[in-house]
Coordinates of C-alpha atoms in Angstrom, one line a residue:
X51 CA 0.0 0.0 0.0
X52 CA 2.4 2.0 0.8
X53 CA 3.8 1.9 -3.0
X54 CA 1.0 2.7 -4.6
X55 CA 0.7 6.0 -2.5
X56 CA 4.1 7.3 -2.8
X57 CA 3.3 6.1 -6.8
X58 CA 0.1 8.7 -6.7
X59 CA 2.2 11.1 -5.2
X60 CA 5.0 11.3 -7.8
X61 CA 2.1 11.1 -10.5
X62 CA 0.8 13.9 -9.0
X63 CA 3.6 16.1 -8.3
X64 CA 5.3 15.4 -12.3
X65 CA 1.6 16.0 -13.5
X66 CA 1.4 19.7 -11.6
X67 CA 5.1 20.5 -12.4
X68 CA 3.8 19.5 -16.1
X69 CA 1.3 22.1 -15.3
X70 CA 3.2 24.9 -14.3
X71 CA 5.5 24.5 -17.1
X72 CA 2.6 24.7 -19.3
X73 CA 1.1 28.0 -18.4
X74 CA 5.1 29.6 -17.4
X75 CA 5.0 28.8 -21.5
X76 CA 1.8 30.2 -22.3
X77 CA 2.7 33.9 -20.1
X78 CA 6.1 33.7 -22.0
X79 CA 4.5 33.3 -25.3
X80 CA 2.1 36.7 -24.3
X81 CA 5.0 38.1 -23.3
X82 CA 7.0 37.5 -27.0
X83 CA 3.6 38.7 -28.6
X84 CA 3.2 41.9 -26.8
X85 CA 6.7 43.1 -27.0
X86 CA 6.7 41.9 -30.9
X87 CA 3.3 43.8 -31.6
X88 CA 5.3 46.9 -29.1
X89 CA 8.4 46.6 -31.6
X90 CA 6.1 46.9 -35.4
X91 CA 4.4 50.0 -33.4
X92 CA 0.5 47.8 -32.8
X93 CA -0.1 49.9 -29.8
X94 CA -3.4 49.8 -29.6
X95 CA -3.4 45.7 -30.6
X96 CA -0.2 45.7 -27.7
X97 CA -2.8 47.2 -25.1
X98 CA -5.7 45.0 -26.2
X99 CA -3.8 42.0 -25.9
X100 CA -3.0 43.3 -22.1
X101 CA -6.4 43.7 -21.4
X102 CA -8.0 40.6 -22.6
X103 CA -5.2 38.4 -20.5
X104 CA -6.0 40.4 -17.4
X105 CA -2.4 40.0 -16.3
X106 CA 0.5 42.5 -16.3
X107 CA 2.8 41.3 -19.5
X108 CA 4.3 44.8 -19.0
X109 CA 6.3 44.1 -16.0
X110 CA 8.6 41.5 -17.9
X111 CA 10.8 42.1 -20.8
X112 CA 12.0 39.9 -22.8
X113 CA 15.8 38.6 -22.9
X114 CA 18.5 40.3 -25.4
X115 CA 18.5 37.6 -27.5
X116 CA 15.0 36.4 -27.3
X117 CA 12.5 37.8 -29.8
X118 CA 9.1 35.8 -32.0
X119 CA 11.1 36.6 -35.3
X120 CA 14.5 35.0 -33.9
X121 CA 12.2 31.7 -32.7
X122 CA 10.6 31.6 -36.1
X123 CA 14.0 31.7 -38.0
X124 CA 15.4 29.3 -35.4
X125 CA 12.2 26.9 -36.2
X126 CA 12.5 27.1 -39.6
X127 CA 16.4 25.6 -39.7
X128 CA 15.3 23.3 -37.4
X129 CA 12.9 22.1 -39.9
X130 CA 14.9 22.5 -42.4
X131 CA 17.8 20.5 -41.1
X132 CA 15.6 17.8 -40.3
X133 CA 13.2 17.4 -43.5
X134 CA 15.4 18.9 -45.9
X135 CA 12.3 21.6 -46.7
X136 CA 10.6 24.3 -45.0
X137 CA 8.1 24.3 -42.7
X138 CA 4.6 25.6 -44.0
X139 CA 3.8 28.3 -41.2
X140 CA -0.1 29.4 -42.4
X141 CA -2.4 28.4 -45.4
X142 CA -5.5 30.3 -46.6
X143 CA -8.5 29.6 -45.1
X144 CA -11.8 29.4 -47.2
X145 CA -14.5 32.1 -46.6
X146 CA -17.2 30.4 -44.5
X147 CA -19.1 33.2 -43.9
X148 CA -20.4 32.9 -47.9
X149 CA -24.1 32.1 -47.4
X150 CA -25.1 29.2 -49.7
X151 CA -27.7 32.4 -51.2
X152 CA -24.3 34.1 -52.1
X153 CA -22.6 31.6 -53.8
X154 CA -25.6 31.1 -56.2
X155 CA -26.4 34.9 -56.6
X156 CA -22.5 35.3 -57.5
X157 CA -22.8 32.1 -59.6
X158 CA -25.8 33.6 -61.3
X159 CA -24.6 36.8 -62.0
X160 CA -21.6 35.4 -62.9
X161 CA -23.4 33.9 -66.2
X162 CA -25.9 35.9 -66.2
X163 CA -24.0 39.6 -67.0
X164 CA -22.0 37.8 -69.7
X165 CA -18.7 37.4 -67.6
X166 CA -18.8 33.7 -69.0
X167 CA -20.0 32.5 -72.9
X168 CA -22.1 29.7 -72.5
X169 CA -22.8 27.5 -75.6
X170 CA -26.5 27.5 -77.1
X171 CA -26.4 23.9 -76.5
X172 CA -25.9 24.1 -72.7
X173 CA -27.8 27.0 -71.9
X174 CA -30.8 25.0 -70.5
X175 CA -28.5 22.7 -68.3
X176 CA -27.2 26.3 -67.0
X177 CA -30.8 27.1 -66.4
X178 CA -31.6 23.2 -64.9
X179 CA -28.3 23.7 -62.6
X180 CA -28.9 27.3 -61.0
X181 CA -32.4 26.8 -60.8
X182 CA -31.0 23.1 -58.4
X183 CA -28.8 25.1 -56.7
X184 CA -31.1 27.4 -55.8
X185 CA -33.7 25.3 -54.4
X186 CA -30.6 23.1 -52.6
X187 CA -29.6 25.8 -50.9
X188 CA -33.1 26.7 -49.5
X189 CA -33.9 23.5 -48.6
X190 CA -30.2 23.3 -46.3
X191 CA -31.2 26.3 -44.5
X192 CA -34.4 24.6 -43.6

């Protein structure tokens, strides 16, 4: 019995140090962000930032040699060195705000104001295909 306690108590003790380490890495990664936004001159993004965390990021600075663009570049070689090709940091994101109405309003005026020739021969499957899309995306909002 007594093993299995001093066992919990270890577990415990490695899983709140985990802890700790875990938000000291969040408030340091605030900390990067506001002085990084304080350094391109996004004041007003700076003080947001400092608002929204409710905690005071401004009574730490950051080490000499420690700034986000320095990480980055020191992330990227890392990569590099290791899978012989750079990391891919962001990637467009598709609009999915676009109402289904929108697409098929865009789509129709698309064809419609003469952006796009469309053969004699397929006009009517133009007509069959808005007309589907149309009441498809009224029957999704449904």
């Amino acid at each position: 019995m007594e093993l299995s306690c001093e066992t919990l108590r270890t577990a415990h003790q490695a899983r709140e140090a985990d802890e700790m380490r875990t938000e000291a890495r969040r408030k340091n990664l605030l900390i990067l962000i506001l002085h990084y936004l304080m350094d391109e001159g996004y004041v007003d993004a700076a003080n947001a930032l400092e608002q929204e965390t409710k905690l005071s990021l401004r009574g730490f600075e950051v080490c000499d040699n420690i700034d986000l663009e320095t990480i980055l570049m020191e992330y990227e070689s890392y990569y590099f060195v290791k899978f012989q090709k750079y990391p891919k940091i962001t990637k467009k994101v598709l609009d999915t705000d676009v109402e289904e109405d929108d697409i098929f309003l865009s789509l129709k005026n698309y064809f419609d104001i003469g952006k796009c020739h469309i053969s004699p021969k397929y006009y009517n499957t133009y007509k069959i295909l808005t007309n589907n899309m149309f009441i498809c995306s009224k029957e999704l909002k449904v």
